[in-house]
């Protein structure tokens, strides 16, 4: 029997790694990537490592996207856009008022958070529609709220939401979700708040059961919060 196949971008850390761990432990074939080969290599330590195909690289690189297409090997049931850029590439802080954003900052964030997901989805769409699969983009409350200093990131997440749900409108064979996972205790979140104690934020592993519940219930395409779905234990989805 052919395994269900998922592609999770940015699977070497944070929520991406936690989702890769959960899906591979359930027996999914999980293709994932990351820009740091050494950190990506630590996926070998996961219990479901035999089900993981790790492809080092950057989703903004065309050759890397072709490598991801080859790795899914003709089947894709779930495409997760998790990889993203936090904020401007220049300067000492990721916070930046819009008036101070440079063209290079704009290009950097837009390419990672909107351009690459759009092009990667288009590339994989034939195999995703073939399985009547799910497109899941990790969004943020910043996509709908307006926080000073977050404008570039926030606008890119709003753009990601829009292209995700437009893919669903244009391709009724698939179901698409833009999901706000809520605050998490990740390195990315820490980078937003350098020097601050973020230990009160939940670990990304606590968000995964909510995402599994979303996938298990498969509501209509739309924007959701992960917290909208009661946490589903791995055993409940697998029927164990």
PDB file of C-alpha atoms in Angstrom:
ATOM      1  CA  UNK A   1       0.000   0.000   0.000  1.00  0.00           C
ATOM      2  CA  UNK A   2       1.386   3.408  -0.970  1.00  0.00           C
ATOM      3  CA  UNK A   3       2.064   5.667   1.994  1.00  0.00           C
ATOM      4  CA  UNK A   4       0.448   9.052   2.314  1.00  0.00           C
ATOM      5  CA  UNK A   5       3.051  11.655   1.404  1.00  0.00           C
ATOM      6  CA  UNK A   6       3.512  15.085   2.942  1.00  0.00           C
ATOM      7  CA  UNK A   7       5.917  17.859   2.061  1.00  0.00           C
ATOM      8  CA  UNK A   8       6.673  20.177   4.979  1.00  0.00           C
ATOM      9  CA  UNK A   9       8.954  23.101   4.184  1.00  0.00           C
ATOM     10  CA  UNK A  10      11.295  24.281   6.923  1.00  0.00           C
ATOM     11  CA  UNK A  11      11.250  21.006   8.849  1.00  0.00           C
ATOM     12  CA  UNK A  12      14.556  21.298  10.685  1.00  0.00           C
ATOM     13  CA  UNK A  13      13.307  23.356  13.654  1.00  0.00           C
ATOM     14  CA  UNK A  14      10.294  24.676  15.507  1.00  0.00           C
ATOM     15  CA  UNK A  15       6.787  23.828  14.350  1.00  0.00           C
ATOM     16  CA  UNK A  16       8.048  22.319  11.101  1.00  0.00           C
ATOM     17  CA  UNK A  17      10.220  19.798  12.920  1.00  0.00           C
ATOM     18  CA  UNK A  18       7.426  18.952  15.357  1.00  0.00           C
ATOM     19  CA  UNK A  19       5.007  18.324  12.485  1.00  0.00           C
ATOM     20  CA  UNK A  20       7.555  16.224  10.589  1.00  0.00           C
ATOM     21  CA  UNK A  21       8.089  14.150  13.742  1.00  0.00           C
ATOM     22  CA  UNK A  22       4.355  13.542  14.261  1.00  0.00           C
ATOM     23  CA  UNK A  23       3.538  12.678  10.647  1.00  0.00           C
ATOM     24  CA  UNK A  24       6.524  10.375  10.169  1.00  0.00           C
ATOM     25  CA  UNK A  25       5.690   8.575  13.406  1.00  0.00           C
ATOM     26  CA  UNK A  26       2.219   7.952  11.983  1.00  0.00           C
ATOM     27  CA  UNK A  27       3.811   6.304   8.955  1.00  0.00           C
ATOM     28  CA  UNK A  28       3.545   9.135   6.455  1.00  0.00           C
ATOM     29  CA  UNK A  29       6.351   9.549   3.960  1.00  0.00           C
ATOM     30  CA  UNK A  30       7.480  13.073   4.845  1.00  0.00           C
ATOM     31  CA  UNK A  31       9.619  15.139   2.510  1.00  0.00           C
ATOM     32  CA  UNK A  32      11.094  18.180   4.181  1.00  0.00           C
ATOM     33  CA  UNK A  33      13.833  20.727   3.768  1.00  0.00           C
ATOM     34  CA  UNK A  34      15.939  23.324   5.543  1.00  0.00           C
ATOM     35  CA  UNK A  35      18.727  25.728   4.783  1.00  0.00           C
ATOM     36  CA  UNK A  36      21.085  24.297   7.430  1.00  0.00           C
ATOM     37  CA  UNK A  37      22.179  20.767   6.405  1.00  0.00           C
ATOM     38  CA  UNK A  38      23.621  20.001   9.845  1.00  0.00           C
ATOM     39  CA  UNK A  39      20.396  20.877  11.634  1.00  0.00           C
ATOM     40  CA  UNK A  40      18.348  19.038   9.017  1.00  0.00           C
ATOM     41  CA  UNK A  41      20.503  15.967   9.587  1.00  0.00           C
ATOM     42  CA  UNK A  42      19.277  15.774  13.211  1.00  0.00           C
ATOM     43  CA  UNK A  43      15.944  14.489  11.853  1.00  0.00           C
ATOM     44  CA  UNK A  44      17.725  11.115  11.778  1.00  0.00           C
ATOM     45  CA  UNK A  45      17.211  11.049  15.550  1.00  0.00           C
ATOM     46  CA  UNK A  46      13.409  11.000  15.264  1.00  0.00           C
ATOM     47  CA  UNK A  47      11.482   7.741  15.850  1.00  0.00           C
ATOM     48  CA  UNK A  48       9.983   7.896  12.353  1.00  0.00           C
ATOM     49  CA  UNK A  49      13.249   8.774  10.645  1.00  0.00           C
ATOM     50  CA  UNK A  50      12.922   5.893   8.178  1.00  0.00           C
ATOM     51  CA  UNK A  51       9.905   7.674   6.687  1.00  0.00           C
ATOM     52  CA  UNK A  52      11.635  11.041   6.248  1.00  0.00           C
ATOM     53  CA  UNK A  53      13.325  12.333   3.097  1.00  0.00           C
ATOM     54  CA  UNK A  54      15.369  15.425   3.979  1.00  0.00           C
ATOM     55  CA  UNK A  55      16.418  17.712   1.133  1.00  0.00           C
ATOM     56  CA  UNK A  56      18.796  20.536   2.140  1.00  0.00           C
ATOM     57  CA  UNK A  57      18.156  23.827   0.406  1.00  0.00           C
ATOM     58  CA  UNK A  58      16.208  27.052   0.183  1.00  0.00           C
ATOM     59  CA  UNK A  59      12.650  27.178  -1.177  1.00  0.00           C
ATOM     60  CA  UNK A  60      13.470  30.343  -3.104  1.00  0.00           C
ATOM     61  CA  UNK A  61      15.912  28.352  -5.265  1.00  0.00           C
ATOM     62  CA  UNK A  62      14.407  26.857  -8.437  1.00  0.00           C
ATOM     63  CA  UNK A  63      16.749  23.844  -8.537  1.00  0.00           C
ATOM     64  CA  UNK A  64      15.840  23.059  -4.922  1.00  0.00           C
ATOM     65  CA  UNK A  65      12.134  23.185  -5.726  1.00  0.00           C
ATOM     66  CA  UNK A  66      12.743  20.729  -8.577  1.00  0.00           C
ATOM     67  CA  UNK A  67      14.516  18.453  -6.082  1.00  0.00           C
ATOM     68  CA  UNK A  68      11.457  18.586  -3.807  1.00  0.00           C
ATOM     69  CA  UNK A  69       9.213  17.663  -6.735  1.00  0.00           C
ATOM     70  CA  UNK A  70      11.435  14.669  -7.477  1.00  0.00           C
ATOM     71  CA  UNK A  71      11.429  13.626  -3.817  1.00  0.00           C
ATOM     72  CA  UNK A  72       7.634  13.354  -3.566  1.00  0.00           C
ATOM     73  CA  UNK A  73       7.914  10.755  -6.341  1.00  0.00           C
ATOM     74  CA  UNK A  74       4.547  11.292  -7.978  1.00  0.00           C
ATOM     75  CA  UNK A  75       2.351  11.393  -4.871  1.00  0.00           C
ATOM     76  CA  UNK A  76       1.473  14.278  -2.563  1.00  0.00           C
ATOM     77  CA  UNK A  77      -1.401  14.283  -0.063  1.00  0.00           C
ATOM     78  CA  UNK A  78      -0.366  17.240   2.073  1.00  0.00           C
ATOM     79  CA  UNK A  79       1.710  20.322   1.245  1.00  0.00           C
ATOM     80  CA  UNK A  80       2.654  22.490   4.223  1.00  0.00           C
ATOM     81  CA  UNK A  81       4.196  25.910   3.722  1.00  0.00           C
ATOM     82  CA  UNK A  82       5.957  26.342   7.048  1.00  0.00           C
ATOM     83  CA  UNK A  83       9.289  27.921   6.061  1.00  0.00           C
ATOM     84  CA  UNK A  84       9.307  31.695   6.226  1.00  0.00           C
ATOM     85  CA  UNK A  85      11.513  34.719   6.773  1.00  0.00           C
ATOM     86  CA  UNK A  86      10.971  36.655   9.953  1.00  0.00           C
ATOM     87  CA  UNK A  87      11.684  40.113   8.744  1.00  0.00           C
ATOM     88  CA  UNK A  88      14.125  42.427   6.994  1.00  0.00           C
ATOM     89  CA  UNK A  89      17.460  40.928   6.024  1.00  0.00           C
ATOM     90  CA  UNK A  90      19.364  44.099   6.875  1.00  0.00           C
ATOM     91  CA  UNK A  91      19.953  45.823  10.190  1.00  0.00           C
ATOM     92  CA  UNK A  92      20.371  44.551  13.731  1.00  0.00           C
ATOM     93  CA  UNK A  93      16.705  43.889  14.490  1.00  0.00           C
ATOM     94  CA  UNK A  94      13.851  42.230  12.683  1.00  0.00           C
ATOM     95  CA  UNK A  95      11.537  45.057  13.740  1.00  0.00           C
ATOM     96  CA  UNK A  96      11.289  47.772  11.135  1.00  0.00           C
ATOM     97  CA  UNK A  97       8.831  50.598  10.610  1.00  0.00           C
ATOM     98  CA  UNK A  98       7.399  50.482   7.110  1.00  0.00           C
ATOM     99  CA  UNK A  99       8.856  53.881   6.328  1.00  0.00           C
ATOM    100  CA  UNK A 100      12.326  52.394   6.868  1.00  0.00           C
ATOM    101  CA  UNK A 101      11.865  49.202   4.805  1.00  0.00           C
ATOM    102  CA  UNK A 102      14.309  48.926   1.910  1.00  0.00           C
ATOM    103  CA  UNK A 103      13.677  47.309  -1.489  1.00  0.00           C
ATOM    104  CA  UNK A 104      16.100  44.523  -0.521  1.00  0.00           C
ATOM    105  CA  UNK A 105      14.142  43.873   2.695  1.00  0.00           C
ATOM    106  CA  UNK A 106      10.915  43.727   0.740  1.00  0.00           C
ATOM    107  CA  UNK A 107      12.340  41.322  -1.830  1.00  0.00           C
ATOM    108  CA  UNK A 108      13.847  39.055   0.836  1.00  0.00           C
ATOM    109  CA  UNK A 109      10.659  38.661   2.861  1.00  0.00           C
ATOM    110  CA  UNK A 110       8.330  38.520  -0.119  1.00  0.00           C
ATOM    111  CA  UNK A 111      10.374  35.886  -1.925  1.00  0.00           C
ATOM    112  CA  UNK A 112      10.415  33.581   1.113  1.00  0.00           C
ATOM    113  CA  UNK A 113       6.893  34.107   2.459  1.00  0.00           C
ATOM    114  CA  UNK A 114       4.843  34.617  -0.703  1.00  0.00           C
ATOM    115  CA  UNK A 115       6.807  34.010  -3.899  1.00  0.00           C
ATOM    116  CA  UNK A 116       8.323  30.634  -3.031  1.00  0.00           C
ATOM    117  CA  UNK A 117       5.046  29.153  -1.668  1.00  0.00           C
ATOM    118  CA  UNK A 118       3.195  30.357  -4.764  1.00  0.00           C
ATOM    119  CA  UNK A 119       5.710  28.878  -7.208  1.00  0.00           C
ATOM    120  CA  UNK A 120       6.167  25.656  -5.207  1.00  0.00           C
ATOM    121  CA  UNK A 121       2.404  25.119  -5.032  1.00  0.00           C
ATOM    122  CA  UNK A 122       2.085  25.650  -8.783  1.00  0.00           C
ATOM    123  CA  UNK A 123       4.899  23.152  -9.376  1.00  0.00           C
ATOM    124  CA  UNK A 124       3.313  20.505  -7.152  1.00  0.00           C
ATOM    125  CA  UNK A 125      -0.321  21.206  -8.019  1.00  0.00           C
ATOM    126  CA  UNK A 126      -0.744  18.325 -10.508  1.00  0.00           C
ATOM    127  CA  UNK A 127       0.272  15.725  -7.913  1.00  0.00           C
ATOM    128  CA  UNK A 128      -1.653  17.475  -5.128  1.00  0.00           C
ATOM    129  CA  UNK A 129      -4.877  17.619  -7.160  1.00  0.00           C
ATOM    130  CA  UNK A 130      -4.302  14.018  -8.235  1.00  0.00           C
ATOM    131  CA  UNK A 131      -4.638  12.902  -4.618  1.00  0.00           C
ATOM    132  CA  UNK A 132      -7.341  15.502  -3.798  1.00  0.00           C
ATOM    133  CA  UNK A 133      -4.864  16.658  -1.182  1.00  0.00           C
ATOM    134  CA  UNK A 134      -4.561  19.430   1.363  1.00  0.00           C
ATOM    135  CA  UNK A 135      -2.626  22.685   1.091  1.00  0.00           C
ATOM    136  CA  UNK A 136      -1.771  24.065   4.546  1.00  0.00           C
ATOM    137  CA  UNK A 137      -0.008  27.394   5.007  1.00  0.00           C
ATOM    138  CA  UNK A 138       1.255  28.419   8.428  1.00  0.00           C
ATOM    139  CA  UNK A 139       0.006  31.951   8.924  1.00  0.00           C
ATOM    140  CA  UNK A 140      -0.011  34.339  11.871  1.00  0.00           C
ATOM    141  CA  UNK A 141      -2.350  36.603  13.785  1.00  0.00           C
ATOM    142  CA  UNK A 142      -0.158  39.342  12.310  1.00  0.00           C
ATOM    143  CA  UNK A 143      -1.845  38.643   8.951  1.00  0.00           C
ATOM    144  CA  UNK A 144      -5.014  40.310  10.236  1.00  0.00           C
ATOM    145  CA  UNK A 145      -3.717  42.481  13.105  1.00  0.00           C
ATOM    146  CA  UNK A 146      -1.565  45.576  12.751  1.00  0.00           C
ATOM    147  CA  UNK A 147       1.521  45.659  14.959  1.00  0.00           C
ATOM    148  CA  UNK A 148       4.009  48.505  14.717  1.00  0.00           C
ATOM    149  CA  UNK A 149       7.315  47.208  13.404  1.00  0.00           C
ATOM    150  CA  UNK A 150       5.807  43.996  12.010  1.00  0.00           C
ATOM    151  CA  UNK A 151       4.335  45.473   8.821  1.00  0.00           C
ATOM    152  CA  UNK A 152       6.515  43.700   6.277  1.00  0.00           C
ATOM    153  CA  UNK A 153       6.127  40.258   7.867  1.00  0.00           C
ATOM    154  CA  UNK A 154       2.409  40.847   8.502  1.00  0.00           C
ATOM    155  CA  UNK A 155       1.704  41.893   4.922  1.00  0.00           C
ATOM    156  CA  UNK A 156       3.569  38.856   3.618  1.00  0.00           C
ATOM    157  CA  UNK A 157       1.495  36.514   5.804  1.00  0.00           C
ATOM    158  CA  UNK A 158      -1.700  38.218   4.597  1.00  0.00           C
ATOM    159  CA  UNK A 159      -0.449  37.634   1.051  1.00  0.00           C
ATOM    160  CA  UNK A 160       0.280  33.990   1.848  1.00  0.00           C
ATOM    161  CA  UNK A 161      -3.264  33.582   3.190  1.00  0.00           C
ATOM    162  CA  UNK A 162      -4.656  35.089   0.015  1.00  0.00           C
ATOM    163  CA  UNK A 163      -2.762  32.919  -2.458  1.00  0.00           C
ATOM    164  CA  UNK A 164      -3.451  29.796  -0.376  1.00  0.00           C
ATOM    165  CA  UNK A 165      -7.200  30.297  -0.428  1.00  0.00           C
ATOM    166  CA  UNK A 166      -7.181  31.424  -4.054  1.00  0.00           C
ATOM    167  CA  UNK A 167      -5.549  28.121  -4.997  1.00  0.00           C
ATOM    168  CA  UNK A 168      -8.525  26.424  -3.355  1.00  0.00           C
ATOM    169  CA  UNK A 169     -11.003  28.635  -5.224  1.00  0.00           C
ATOM    170  CA  UNK A 170      -9.302  27.835  -8.519  1.00  0.00           C
ATOM    171  CA  UNK A 171      -8.802  24.113  -7.838  1.00  0.00           C
ATOM    172  CA  UNK A 172     -11.817  22.470  -6.212  1.00  0.00           C
ATOM    173  CA  UNK A 173      -9.951  19.148  -6.131  1.00  0.00           C
ATOM    174  CA  UNK A 174      -7.900  20.370  -3.163  1.00  0.00           C
ATOM    175  CA  UNK A 175      -8.719  21.775   0.267  1.00  0.00           C
ATOM    176  CA  UNK A 176      -6.634  24.697   1.513  1.00  0.00           C
ATOM    177  CA  UNK A 177      -6.100  26.194   4.944  1.00  0.00           C
ATOM    178  CA  UNK A 178      -4.289  29.266   6.248  1.00  0.00           C
ATOM    179  CA  UNK A 179      -3.753  28.539   9.928  1.00  0.00           C
ATOM    180  CA  UNK A 180      -2.623  30.829  12.733  1.00  0.00           C
ATOM    181  CA  UNK A 181      -0.718  28.551  15.141  1.00  0.00           C
ATOM    182  CA  UNK A 182      -0.592  31.127  17.944  1.00  0.00           C
ATOM    183  CA  UNK A 183       2.507  32.217  19.840  1.00  0.00           C
ATOM    184  CA  UNK A 184       5.122  29.512  20.317  1.00  0.00           C
ATOM    185  CA  UNK A 185       8.428  29.130  22.128  1.00  0.00           C
ATOM    186  CA  UNK A 186      10.641  28.973  19.043  1.00  0.00           C
ATOM    187  CA  UNK A 187      13.922  30.508  17.973  1.00  0.00           C
ATOM    188  CA  UNK A 188      12.000  32.631  15.458  1.00  0.00           C
ATOM    189  CA  UNK A 189       9.797  34.013  18.191  1.00  0.00           C
ATOM    190  CA  UNK A 190      12.828  34.630  20.381  1.00  0.00           C
ATOM    191  CA  UNK A 191      14.444  36.547  17.530  1.00  0.00           C
ATOM    192  CA  UNK A 192      11.485  38.907  17.563  1.00  0.00           C
ATOM    193  CA  UNK A 193      12.051  39.578  21.229  1.00  0.00           C
ATOM    194  CA  UNK A 194      15.831  39.412  21.809  1.00  0.00           C
ATOM    195  CA  UNK A 195      16.763  39.316  25.460  1.00  0.00           C
ATOM    196  CA  UNK A 196      13.191  38.710  26.641  1.00  0.00           C
ATOM    197  CA  UNK A 197      12.021  35.642  28.530  1.00  0.00           C
ATOM    198  CA  UNK A 198       9.523  33.809  26.296  1.00  0.00           C
ATOM    199  CA  UNK A 199       9.331  30.670  28.427  1.00  0.00           C
ATOM    200  CA  UNK A 200       5.624  31.309  29.034  1.00  0.00           C
ATOM    201  CA  UNK A 201       4.873  30.538  25.372  1.00  0.00           C
ATOM    202  CA  UNK A 202       3.853  26.957  24.560  1.00  0.00           C
ATOM    203  CA  UNK A 203       6.248  24.654  22.738  1.00  0.00           C
ATOM    204  CA  UNK A 204       5.517  24.010  19.039  1.00  0.00           C
ATOM    205  CA  UNK A 205       4.834  20.342  19.850  1.00  0.00           C
ATOM    206  CA  UNK A 206       1.634  21.452  21.615  1.00  0.00           C
ATOM    207  CA  UNK A 207       0.292  22.960  18.390  1.00  0.00           C
ATOM    208  CA  UNK A 208       0.720  19.809  16.292  1.00  0.00           C
ATOM    209  CA  UNK A 209      -2.243  17.885  17.818  1.00  0.00           C
ATOM    210  CA  UNK A 210      -4.489  20.787  16.812  1.00  0.00           C
ATOM    211  CA  UNK A 211      -3.172  20.634  13.245  1.00  0.00           C
ATOM    212  CA  UNK A 212      -3.776  16.872  13.196  1.00  0.00           C
ATOM    213  CA  UNK A 213      -7.335  17.534  14.338  1.00  0.00           C
ATOM    214  CA  UNK A 214      -7.774  19.981  11.477  1.00  0.00           C
ATOM    215  CA  UNK A 215      -6.488  17.429   8.984  1.00  0.00           C
ATOM    216  CA  UNK A 216      -8.627  14.719  10.539  1.00  0.00           C
ATOM    217  CA  UNK A 217     -11.865  16.720  10.409  1.00  0.00           C
ATOM    218  CA  UNK A 218     -11.083  18.389   7.064  1.00  0.00           C
ATOM    219  CA  UNK A 219     -13.423  21.384   7.285  1.00  0.00           C
ATOM    220  CA  UNK A 220     -14.070  23.602   4.234  1.00  0.00           C
ATOM    221  CA  UNK A 221     -11.183  25.637   2.891  1.00  0.00           C
ATOM    222  CA  UNK A 222     -10.583  28.779   4.913  1.00  0.00           C
ATOM    223  CA  UNK A 223      -8.532  30.662   7.467  1.00  0.00           C
ATOM    224  CA  UNK A 224      -8.507  29.132  10.945  1.00  0.00           C
ATOM    225  CA  UNK A 225      -6.695  29.258  14.251  1.00  0.00           C
ATOM    226  CA  UNK A 226      -5.064  26.022  15.364  1.00  0.00           C
ATOM    227  CA  UNK A 227      -6.854  26.500  18.683  1.00  0.00           C
ATOM    228  CA  UNK A 228     -10.197  26.208  16.848  1.00  0.00           C
ATOM    229  CA  UNK A 229      -9.629  22.441  16.740  1.00  0.00           C
ATOM    230  CA  UNK A 230      -9.460  20.440  19.972  1.00  0.00           C
ATOM    231  CA  UNK A 231      -6.128  18.677  20.274  1.00  0.00           C
ATOM    232  CA  UNK A 232      -6.117  15.245  18.678  1.00  0.00           C
ATOM    233  CA  UNK A 233      -3.739  12.634  19.999  1.00  0.00           C
ATOM    234  CA  UNK A 234      -1.720  10.723  17.408  1.00  0.00           C
ATOM    235  CA  UNK A 235      -3.395   7.469  18.420  1.00  0.00           C
ATOM    236  CA  UNK A 236      -6.844   8.948  17.797  1.00  0.00           C
ATOM    237  CA  UNK A 237      -6.017   9.792  14.185  1.00  0.00           C
ATOM    238  CA  UNK A 238      -4.397   6.461  13.465  1.00  0.00           C
ATOM    239  CA  UNK A 239      -7.169   4.509  15.206  1.00  0.00           C
ATOM    240  CA  UNK A 240      -4.654   2.822  17.477  1.00  0.00           C
TER     241      UNK A 240
END
